[in-house]
CSV table of C-alpha atoms in Angstrom, one decimal:
chain,number,residue,atom,x,y,z
L,18,MET,CA,6.1,32.9,24.1
L,19,LEU,CA,10.5,33.3,24.4
L,20,GLY,CA,11.4,36.3,23.4
L,21,ILE,CA,8.3,38.3,23.2
L,22,THR,CA,8.2,41.1,26.6
L,23,LEU,CA,3.7,40.9,26.0
L,24,SER,CA,4.1,45.5,27.5
L,25,TYR,CA,0.3,46.0,25.0
L,26,GLY,CA,2.3,48.6,23.0
L,27,GLN,CA,5.9,48.1,23.6
L,28,ALA,CA,6.5,44.5,21.9
L,29,THR,CA,9.5,43.4,22.3
L,30,ILE,CA,10.7,40.2,19.3
L,31,SER,CA,13.7,39.0,19.8
L,32,PRO,CA,15.6,37.2,16.9
L,33,ALA,CA,15.7,33.7,16.6
L,34,LYS,CA,18.6,32.0,16.9
L,35,ALA,CA,20.2,29.4,14.2
L,36,GLN,CA,19.5,27.0,13.5
L,37,SER,CA,21.4,24.0,16.2
L,38,LYS,CA,20.1,20.3,14.1
L,39,PRO,CA,18.9,19.2,11.6
L,40,VAL,CA,14.7,19.3,10.9
L,41,VAL,CA,12.4,17.1,9.2
L,42,ILE,CA,8.6,18.4,7.7
L,43,THR,CA,6.7,15.0,7.2
L,44,GLY,CA,4.2,14.1,6.1
L,45,ALA,CA,3.1,18.1,4.0
L,46,THR,CA,2.3,19.7,0.3
L,47,ILE,CA,5.1,21.1,-0.4
L,48,HIS,CA,5.3,23.6,-3.0
L,49,ILE,CA,7.7,23.7,-4.3
L,50,GLY,CA,7.8,27.8,-6.9
L,51,ASN,CA,8.7,27.2,-10.0
L,52,GLY,CA,4.9,25.1,-11.0
L,53,GLN,CA,5.9,21.8,-9.3
L,54,VAL,CA,3.3,20.3,-6.5
L,55,ILE,CA,4.4,17.3,-3.8
L,56,SER,CA,1.0,16.2,-2.8
L,57,ASN,CA,2.2,14.1,-0.3
L,58,GLY,CA,6.1,15.1,1.1
L,59,TYR,CA,9.0,15.9,2.7
L,60,ILE,CA,11.9,18.6,3.1
L,61,THR,CA,14.9,19.1,5.3
L,62,PHE,CA,17.5,21.6,6.1
L,63,ASP,CA,20.0,22.1,8.3
L,64,LYS,CA,23.0,24.7,9.1
L,65,GLY,CA,20.3,27.2,6.7
L,66,LYS,CA,20.0,25.2,4.1
L,67,ILE,CA,17.2,22.5,2.1
L,68,THR,CA,19.3,19.5,2.6
L,69,GLY,CA,16.5,17.3,0.4
L,70,VAL,CA,12.8,17.8,-1.1
L,71,GLY,CA,11.3,14.9,-2.0
L,72,GLU,CA,7.8,12.5,-2.4
L,73,GLY,CA,7.0,10.1,0.3
L,74,ALA,CA,8.3,9.7,4.1
L,75,ALA,CA,12.7,10.8,4.4
L,76,PRO,CA,15.0,9.1,4.3
L,77,SER,CA,17.4,8.8,7.2
L,78,ILE,CA,16.4,10.8,10.0
L,79,SER,CA,17.6,9.6,13.2
L,80,GLY,CA,19.6,13.5,15.3
L,81,TYR,CA,16.6,15.3,12.4
L,82,GLU,CA,13.3,17.6,14.6
L,83,VAL,CA,10.9,16.5,13.2
L,84,ILE,CA,7.6,18.0,12.1
L,85,ASN,CA,4.3,16.4,11.1
L,86,GLY,CA,3.3,18.4,8.2
L,87,ALA,CA,0.3,16.4,7.6
L,88,GLY,CA,-2.6,18.2,6.1
L,89,LYS,CA,-0.4,21.3,6.1
L,90,GLN,CA,1.1,23.5,3.3
L,91,VAL,CA,4.9,24.3,3.0
L,92,TYR,CA,5.7,27.1,0.8
L,93,PRO,CA,8.8,28.9,-0.1
L,94,GLY,CA,8.7,32.4,1.7
L,95,PHE,CA,7.2,35.0,-0.3
L,96,ILE,CA,9.8,37.9,-0.8
L,97,CYS,CA,8.7,41.8,-1.0
L,98,PRO,CA,10.2,44.0,-3.6
L,99,MET,CA,10.2,47.8,-3.6
L,100,THR,CA,8.4,49.0,-0.7
L,101,THR,CA,9.5,51.0,2.0
L,102,LEU,CA,9.0,48.1,5.1
L,103,GLY,CA,11.0,49.0,8.3
L,104,LEU,CA,12.4,52.9,6.3
L,105,ILE,CA,8.1,53.9,7.7
L,106,GLU,CA,6.6,53.3,10.9
L,107,ILE,CA,4.0,56.0,11.8
L,108,GLU,CA,2.8,57.1,8.4
L,109,GLU,CA,0.7,60.6,9.2
L,110,GLY,CA,2.3,63.1,11.6
L,111,ALA,CA,6.0,61.4,13.3
L,112,LYS,CA,8.0,62.6,11.1
L,113,GLY,CA,11.2,60.8,13.8
L,114,THR,CA,9.4,57.0,11.8
L,115,VAL,CA,9.8,58.3,8.3
L,116,ASP,CA,13.0,57.7,6.6
L,117,ASP,CA,12.5,56.4,3.5
L,118,ALA,CA,13.8,59.9,1.4
L,119,GLU,CA,16.2,62.9,1.0
L,120,THR,CA,16.6,66.4,-0.1
L,121,GLY,CA,17.5,66.6,-3.4
L,122,GLU,CA,17.0,64.8,-6.9
L,123,PHE,CA,20.4,62.2,-8.0
L,124,ASN,CA,20.7,60.4,-4.7
L,125,PRO,CA,22.7,57.8,-6.3
L,126,HIS,CA,25.1,58.1,-4.1
L,127,VAL,CA,22.1,57.4,-0.4
L,128,ARG,CA,22.5,53.5,1.0
L,129,SER,CA,18.0,52.4,2.1
L,130,LEU,CA,19.9,49.3,4.0
L,131,VAL,CA,21.7,52.3,6.4
L,132,ALA,CA,18.1,53.3,7.0
L,133,TYR,CA,16.4,50.0,7.5
L,134,ASN,CA,14.9,49.8,11.3
L,135,THR,CA,15.0,45.7,13.0
L,136,ASP,CA,13.4,47.0,15.3
L,137,SER,CA,9.4,48.0,13.9
L,138,LYS,CA,7.0,46.8,14.6
L,139,VAL,CA,5.1,46.4,11.7
L,140,ILE,CA,7.7,44.1,10.2
L,141,PRO,CA,6.9,40.7,12.6
L,142,THR,CA,3.1,41.6,11.1
L,143,VAL,CA,4.2,42.0,7.7
L,144,ARG,CA,5.7,38.1,8.4
L,145,SER,CA,2.8,36.4,10.3
L,146,ASN,CA,1.8,36.1,6.6
L,147,GLY,CA,5.1,34.7,5.0
L,148,VAL,CA,6.3,38.0,3.8
L,149,LEU,CA,10.2,36.8,5.0
L,150,LEU,CA,13.0,38.9,2.5
L,151,ALA,CA,11.8,42.4,1.3
L,152,GLN,CA,13.6,45.4,-0.8
L,153,PRO,CA,13.1,48.5,1.1
L,154,VAL,CA,13.7,51.6,-1.4
L,155,PRO,CA,14.0,54.6,-1.2
L,156,SER,CA,11.7,57.8,-2.6
L,157,GLY,CA,11.7,61.3,-3.7
L,158,GLY,CA,14.2,62.8,-6.2
L,159,VAL,CA,14.6,61.6,-9.9
L,160,ILE,CA,16.8,59.6,-9.0
L,161,SER,CA,16.5,58.6,-5.1
L,162,GLY,CA,19.0,56.0,-4.5
L,163,THR,CA,20.1,52.9,-4.2
L,164,SER,CA,18.6,49.0,-2.6
L,165,SER,CA,19.3,46.4,-0.8
L,166,VAL,CA,16.4,43.3,-0.1
L,167,VAL,CA,17.1,41.8,3.0
L,168,GLN,CA,15.7,39.3,5.3
L,169,LEU,CA,12.6,40.3,8.4
L,170,ASP,CA,15.0,38.2,11.1
L,171,ALA,CA,17.0,40.7,12.7
L,172,TRP,CA,19.1,42.3,15.8
L,173,ASN,CA,20.3,45.1,13.1
L,174,TRP,CA,21.1,46.4,9.6
L,175,GLU,CA,24.6,44.9,9.5
L,176,ASP,CA,22.5,41.7,10.2
L,177,ALA,CA,20.1,41.9,8.4
L,178,ALA,CA,21.3,42.4,4.6
L,179,TYR,CA,20.5,39.5,2.2
L,180,LYS,CA,21.8,41.3,-1.1
L,181,LYS,CA,23.3,44.9,-0.8
L,182,ASP,CA,23.3,47.3,-2.6
L,183,MET,CA,21.6,45.7,-5.7
L,184,ALA,CA,19.3,48.3,-7.7
L,185,VAL,CA,19.0,52.1,-8.4
L,186,HIS,CA,16.1,53.6,-8.8
L,187,LEU,CA,15.1,55.6,-11.8
L,188,ASN,CA,12.3,57.6,-11.9
L,189,TRP,CA,11.5,58.1,-15.4
L,190,PRO,CA,10.6,61.4,-16.5
L,191,SER,CA,5.9,61.8,-17.6
L,192,ALA,CA,4.6,64.2,-20.1
L,193,GLY,CA,1.4,63.6,-18.5
L,194,GLY,CA,-1.5,62.2,-21.6
L,195,ARG,CA,-4.7,61.7,-20.9
L,196,GLY,CA,-7.2,61.7,-18.0
L,197,GLY,CA,-7.5,58.6,-16.7
L,198,ARG,CA,-8.9,57.2,-13.3
L,199,GLY,CA,-6.2,55.8,-11.8
L,200,GLY,CA,-3.4,58.2,-11.7
L,201,GLY,CA,-0.1,57.4,-11.3
L,202,GLY,CA,2.3,58.9,-13.7
L,203,GLY,CA,3.2,62.4,-13.7
L,204,ARG,CA,0.4,64.9,-14.2
L,205,ARG,CA,-2.4,63.3,-16.4
L,206,GLY,CA,-3.8,65.8,-19.1
L,207,ALA,CA,-1.9,68.4,-18.0
L,208,VAL,CA,-1.5,71.3,-20.8
L,209,ALA,CA,0.7,74.3,-20.5
L,210,ALA,CA,-0.6,78.3,-20.5
L,211,PRO,CA,0.4,80.2,-23.6
L,212,GLY,CA,4.1,80.0,-23.9
L,213,ALA,CA,5.0,78.7,-21.1
L,214,GLU,CA,7.2,75.1,-21.3
L,215,THR,CA,4.8,72.2,-22.2
L,216,PRO,CA,4.1,69.3,-19.8
L,217,ALA,CA,6.2,66.9,-22.6
L,218,GLU,CA,9.2,69.1,-22.8
L,219,ARG,CA,10.2,69.6,-19.1
L,220,ALA,CA,9.9,65.9,-19.7
L,221,GLN,CA,12.0,65.7,-22.7
L,222,LYS,CA,14.4,68.2,-20.9
L,223,ALA,CA,14.6,65.8,-17.7
L,224,ILE,CA,15.6,62.9,-20.2
L,225,ASP,CA,18.8,65.5,-21.6
L,226,VAL,CA,19.6,65.3,-18.0
L,227,LEU,CA,19.6,62.1,-17.0
L,228,ASN,CA,22.2,60.9,-20.5
L,229,SER,CA,23.9,63.6,-19.7
L,230,LEU,CA,24.1,62.0,-16.3
L,231,PHE,CA,24.9,58.1,-17.5
L,232,ALA,CA,27.2,59.4,-20.4
L,233,GLU,CA,30.0,61.3,-17.2
L,234,ALA,CA,29.1,58.6,-15.1
L,235,LYS,CA,29.6,55.2,-17.7
L,236,ALA,CA,32.8,57.3,-18.1
L,237,TYR,CA,33.3,57.4,-14.5
L,238,ALA,CA,32.9,54.1,-14.3
L,239,GLU,CA,35.2,53.3,-17.3
L,240,SER,CA,38.4,55.0,-15.7
L,241,ALA,CA,40.1,52.9,-13.8
L,242,LYS,CA,42.1,56.0,-11.7
L,243,PRO,CA,39.6,59.7,-12.1
L,244,ASP,CA,41.0,62.2,-11.1
L,245,VAL,CA,38.6,63.4,-8.5
L,246,THR,CA,36.2,60.6,-6.5
L,247,ASN,CA,32.7,61.7,-7.4
L,248,ILE,CA,31.1,59.4,-4.8
L,249,ARG,CA,28.0,60.2,-7.1
L,250,LEU,CA,29.2,58.6,-10.1
L,251,ALA,CA,30.5,56.2,-7.7
L,252,ALA,CA,27.6,54.9,-6.5
L,253,LEU,CA,25.8,54.0,-10.6
L,254,LYS,CA,29.2,52.3,-11.3
L,255,GLY,CA,27.7,49.2,-9.9
L,256,LEU,CA,25.1,49.7,-13.3
L,257,PHE,CA,27.4,50.0,-15.2
L,258,THR,CA,29.5,46.1,-14.0
L,259,GLY,CA,26.7,44.5,-13.9
L,260,THR,CA,26.3,43.8,-10.1
L,261,LYS,CA,23.0,45.9,-10.0
L,262,LYS,CA,20.2,46.9,-11.5
L,263,LEU,CA,18.7,49.9,-12.5
L,264,PHE,CA,14.8,49.8,-11.4
L,265,ILE,CA,12.5,52.7,-13.8
L,266,ILE,CA,9.5,53.4,-12.6
L,267,ALA,CA,7.2,54.6,-15.2
L,268,ASP,CA,3.4,53.3,-15.8
L,269,GLU,CA,2.2,54.9,-19.0
L,270,ALA,CA,3.6,52.7,-22.6
L,271,LYS,CA,5.8,55.5,-23.4
L,272,GLN,CA,7.4,55.9,-20.5
L,273,ILE,CA,8.7,52.5,-20.3
L,274,VAL,CA,9.8,52.2,-24.1
L,275,GLN,CA,11.3,55.3,-23.7
L,276,ALA,CA,13.2,54.1,-20.3
L,277,VAL,CA,13.3,50.0,-21.8
L,278,ASP,CA,15.7,52.3,-24.5
L,279,PHE,CA,17.5,54.0,-22.0
L,280,ALA,CA,18.6,51.1,-20.7
L,281,LYS,CA,19.9,50.1,-23.8
L,282,LYS,CA,21.3,52.3,-25.3
L,283,PHE,CA,23.7,52.9,-21.4
L,284,GLY,CA,23.8,48.7,-21.0
L,285,VAL,CA,22.1,48.7,-18.2
L,286,GLN,CA,20.1,45.8,-16.9
L,287,ALA,CA,16.7,47.7,-15.9
L,288,VAL,CA,13.3,46.7,-14.7
L,289,ILE,CA,10.2,48.5,-14.6
L,290,VAL,CA,8.2,49.8,-11.2
L,291,GLY,CA,4.7,50.0,-12.1
L,292,GLY,CA,3.6,49.1,-15.2
L,293,LYS,CA,0.3,49.4,-15.8
L,294,GLU,CA,0.6,50.1,-19.1
L,295,SER,CA,2.9,47.5,-19.6
L,296,TYR,CA,1.3,44.5,-21.5
L,297,MET,CA,0.8,47.1,-24.8
L,298,VAL,CA,4.3,46.6,-24.9
L,299,THR,CA,4.6,43.3,-23.7
L,300,ASP,CA,7.2,42.6,-27.1
L,301,VAL,CA,9.5,45.3,-27.2
L,302,LEU,CA,10.2,44.4,-22.3
L,303,ARG,CA,10.4,40.9,-24.1
L,304,GLU,CA,12.6,41.1,-27.2
L,305,ASN,CA,14.4,42.8,-25.0
L,306,ASN,CA,14.7,40.8,-21.5
L,307,VAL,CA,12.8,43.4,-19.7
L,308,PRO,CA,10.8,42.5,-16.3
L,309,VAL,CA,8.0,44.1,-15.1
L,310,ILE,CA,7.6,44.9,-11.6
L,311,ILE,CA,4.0,45.0,-11.4
L,312,ARG,CA,3.0,47.9,-8.0
L,313,GLU,CA,-0.8,46.1,-7.1
L,314,THR,CA,-2.9,45.1,-8.6
L,315,GLN,CA,-6.0,46.5,-6.5
L,316,THR,CA,-6.9,49.8,-7.9
L,317,LEU,CA,-8.2,51.0,-10.8
L,318,PRO,CA,-7.0,51.7,-14.8
L,319,GLU,CA,-4.5,53.8,-15.6
L,320,ARG,CA,-7.1,55.3,-18.7
L,321,ALA,CA,-11.2,55.6,-18.5
L,322,GLU,CA,-11.2,53.8,-21.6
L,323,ASP,CA,-9.8,51.2,-20.4
L,324,ASP,CA,-12.0,47.9,-18.5
L,325,VAL,CA,-12.4,48.7,-14.7
L,326,TYR,CA,-10.4,45.5,-14.3
L,327,GLU,CA,-7.2,45.6,-16.3
L,328,PRO,CA,-5.0,46.1,-13.1
L,329,TYR,CA,-6.2,42.4,-12.5
L,330,LYS,CA,-5.6,41.4,-16.2
L,331,LEU,CA,-1.9,42.5,-16.2
L,332,PRO,CA,-0.4,39.6,-14.9
L,333,LEU,CA,-1.9,36.9,-16.8
L,334,LYS,CA,-1.0,39.7,-19.4
L,335,LEU,CA,3.0,39.4,-19.2
L,336,GLN,CA,2.7,36.0,-18.4
L,337,ASN,CA,0.6,35.0,-21.8
L,338,ALA,CA,2.9,37.3,-23.2
L,339,GLY,CA,6.3,35.4,-23.0
L,340,VAL,CA,7.2,38.4,-19.8
L,341,LEU,CA,9.1,38.1,-17.1
L,342,TYR,CA,7.4,40.1,-13.5
L,343,GLY,CA,6.3,39.9,-10.5
L,344,LEU,CA,4.8,42.0,-7.6
L,345,THR,CA,4.7,44.3,-4.8
L,346,GLY,CA,2.2,46.1,-2.8
L,347,ILE,CA,1.9,49.7,-1.8
L,348,GLY,CA,4.3,51.4,1.3
L,349,PHE,CA,4.8,49.8,4.7
L,350,TRP,CA,2.3,48.2,6.4
L,351,ARG,CA,0.3,46.6,3.7
L,352,GLN,CA,2.6,44.2,2.1
L,353,ARG,CA,1.2,41.7,5.1
L,354,ASN,CA,-1.7,41.8,2.3
L,355,LEU,CA,0.7,40.8,-0.6
L,356,PRO,CA,0.4,37.3,-0.7
L,357,PHE,CA,-4.0,38.4,-1.7
L,358,GLU,CA,-3.2,40.4,-3.9
L,359,ALA,CA,-1.5,37.2,-6.0
L,360,GLY,CA,-4.7,35.6,-5.3
L,361,GLU,CA,-7.1,37.5,-6.6
L,362,ALA,CA,-4.5,37.4,-10.2
L,363,VAL,CA,-6.2,33.7,-9.7
L,364,GLY,CA,-9.8,34.8,-10.1
L,365,TYR,CA,-8.0,36.2,-13.6
L,366,GLY,CA,-6.5,33.4,-14.8
L,367,LEU,CA,-4.0,32.4,-13.7
L,368,THR,CA,-2.9,29.6,-12.1
L,369,LYS,CA,-2.3,28.8,-8.3
L,370,GLU,CA,1.2,28.0,-8.9
L,371,GLN,CA,1.8,30.9,-11.4
L,372,ALA,CA,0.2,33.7,-8.6
L,373,LEU,CA,2.6,31.3,-5.8
L,374,SER,CA,6.3,32.4,-8.4
L,375,MET,CA,4.9,35.8,-9.0
L,376,ILE,CA,6.2,36.4,-4.9
L,377,THR,CA,8.6,33.9,-4.4
L,378,MET,CA,10.7,32.2,-7.5
L,379,ASN,CA,10.3,36.0,-10.5
L,380,ASN,CA,10.4,38.2,-7.2
L,381,ALA,CA,13.6,36.2,-6.5
L,382,LYS,CA,15.3,36.4,-10.1
L,383,ILE,CA,13.8,40.0,-10.5
L,384,LEU,CA,15.8,40.7,-7.8
L,385,GLY,CA,18.7,38.5,-8.4
L,386,ILE,CA,18.8,36.3,-5.8
L,387,ASP,CA,17.9,33.4,-7.4
L,388,ASN,CA,20.8,31.3,-6.8
L,389,THR,CA,20.0,31.1,-3.0
L,390,THR,CA,15.9,31.4,-2.5
L,391,GLY,CA,12.3,31.2,-4.4
L,392,THR,CA,12.1,28.1,-4.7
L,393,LEU,CA,12.7,25.0,-2.1
L,394,GLU,CA,15.2,23.4,-3.9
L,395,LYS,CA,17.8,21.1,-2.6
L,396,GLY,CA,21.5,23.9,-1.8
L,397,LYS,CA,18.9,27.3,-1.1
L,398,ASP,CA,18.4,28.4,2.1
L,399,ALA,CA,15.7,28.0,4.6
L,400,ASN,CA,13.0,30.1,3.3
L,401,LEU,CA,9.7,28.9,4.4
L,402,PHE,CA,7.0,28.8,6.3
L,403,ILE,CA,4.0,26.1,7.3
L,404,SER,CA,0.3,26.5,6.2
L,405,GLY,CA,-2.2,25.3,8.2
L,406,GLY,CA,-4.3,26.1,4.3
L,407,ASP,CA,-4.1,28.1,1.1
L,408,ALA,CA,-1.2,30.5,1.8
L,409,LEU,CA,-3.0,32.6,-1.2
L,410,ASP,CA,-6.1,33.1,0.2
L,411,GLU,CA,-6.7,35.2,3.8
L,412,ILE,CA,-9.4,33.8,4.7
L,413,THR,CA,-7.8,30.4,5.0
L,414,ILE,CA,-4.2,31.4,5.5
L,415,ASP,CA,-2.8,30.7,8.6
L,416,VAL,CA,0.9,30.3,9.1
L,417,GLN,CA,2.4,28.3,11.9
L,418,ASN,CA,6.2,27.9,11.7
L,419,ALA,CA,8.5,29.8,9.8
L,420,PHE,CA,11.6,29.7,8.9
L,421,ILE,CA,15.1,32.2,7.9
L,422,GLN,CA,18.0,30.3,7.0
L,423,GLY,CA,16.7,27.3,8.7
L,424,ARG,CA,16.2,30.1,11.4
L,425,ASN,CA,12.6,28.8,13.6
L,426,ILE,CA,10.7,32.8,13.5
L,427,ASN,CA,9.0,34.2,16.8
L,428,LEU,CA,5.1,34.8,14.9
L,429,ASP,CA,4.4,36.9,17.9
L,430,ASN,CA,3.0,40.1,16.9
L,431,LEU,CA,2.0,43.6,18.3
L,432,HIS,CA,-2.2,42.5,16.6
L,433,LYS,CA,-1.9,39.6,17.9
L,434,GLN,CA,-1.1,40.3,21.8
L,435,LEU,CA,-3.9,42.7,20.9
L,436,TYR,CA,-5.9,40.5,20.9
L,437,ARG,CA,-5.5,38.1,23.3
L,438,LYS,CA,-5.1,41.1,26.0
L,439,PHE,CA,-9.1,42.5,24.2
L,440,ALA,CA,-9.7,38.6,23.9
L,441,ALA,CA,-8.6,37.0,28.7
L,442,LYS,CA,-10.6,40.6,28.8
L,443,TYR,CA,-14.5,39.8,27.2
L,444,GLY,CA,-13.2,36.0,27.9
L,445,VAL,CA,-13.0,34.6,23.9
L,446,LYS,CA,-10.4,31.7,23.6
L,447,ALA,CA,-7.7,33.1,21.7
L,448,ASN,CA,-5.7,30.9,19.3
L,449,LEU,CA,-3.5,33.1,18.7
């Protein structure tokens, strides 16, 4: 394949060139991403933008590159928020490949975008399952840093940037609580020694510090000419001007309510990340227009007395409650399973198109990029892929072509190369 050096273990996959001629996909089942499905339709795109979507035969397509989509399905590119993809290459034993956290507790000025590694060998393995956009985020501390949305085919982080510095990440303090099977929110069931500071007191002290910091940051943002430049406070300014959202990691119901009240107090747009117990406070979330990014469903519930399938049912509960919700996975390489986690929600009540929207349109809305992507509509970026089967099913998914802003993306990866290598050794026919 063009742009690939088959050196097994040192694979180089060059980014695609800009779209040079208009493309039309014909005769395909087209999943718009907003619940609509066109069973036999066409989609056209030129210069990176979708120029038409409809039923039946396409209008005049003279000079177009034609892709026969008969028997195939077209989807919007999947969007993965809240990931360390491109920030971590080898999780254990190779510290030089881990760049997702800084020292210190308050680092709003740290930009994960500049650490994003476009040459990561993990990215093509995720891209091959239809994940075309991602939000690599920092971790650690109380305020971890600022994140951006990237497209997963680029020469460097400047090329990759899709929406810069759009979120600040906050780990909400937890007072602990009843023991649970799933863990997650701080020290569950922690008990202080006699005379020592209790977990609740410690959490409240941390919340008091946050209130003080945000009051100072808001005053700094409202000052026309601050007396002293403060890079930490300057990095928070976008929260008060509406150019950034506050992504708050919180699982427990009490944490979520506290976090929503905190955001409301300072007039910032909040997003709850994790939200294992968000189904318990849906009224608060809906009334304050606060969305939830579910942080994986393939896990155990937070509390021992909960239904063991509670995490799988969470998307349906948020859907029924009228709360905007999206989905991410854990870590970086596991993001290739994002469509399958979405698909599993179908077995617990969502429709297939609702599950698809969870990782396309919904995630785009939460990230503030829905004007340009997330659904297959005229005028939006041509971020889409063609699959030979159901892309939410790990058995039938078969991503054959993918496009980011109209560019035909190379779908090879190290996994496929290793498969071909050993298939050749043992005389097995390899179609990858």
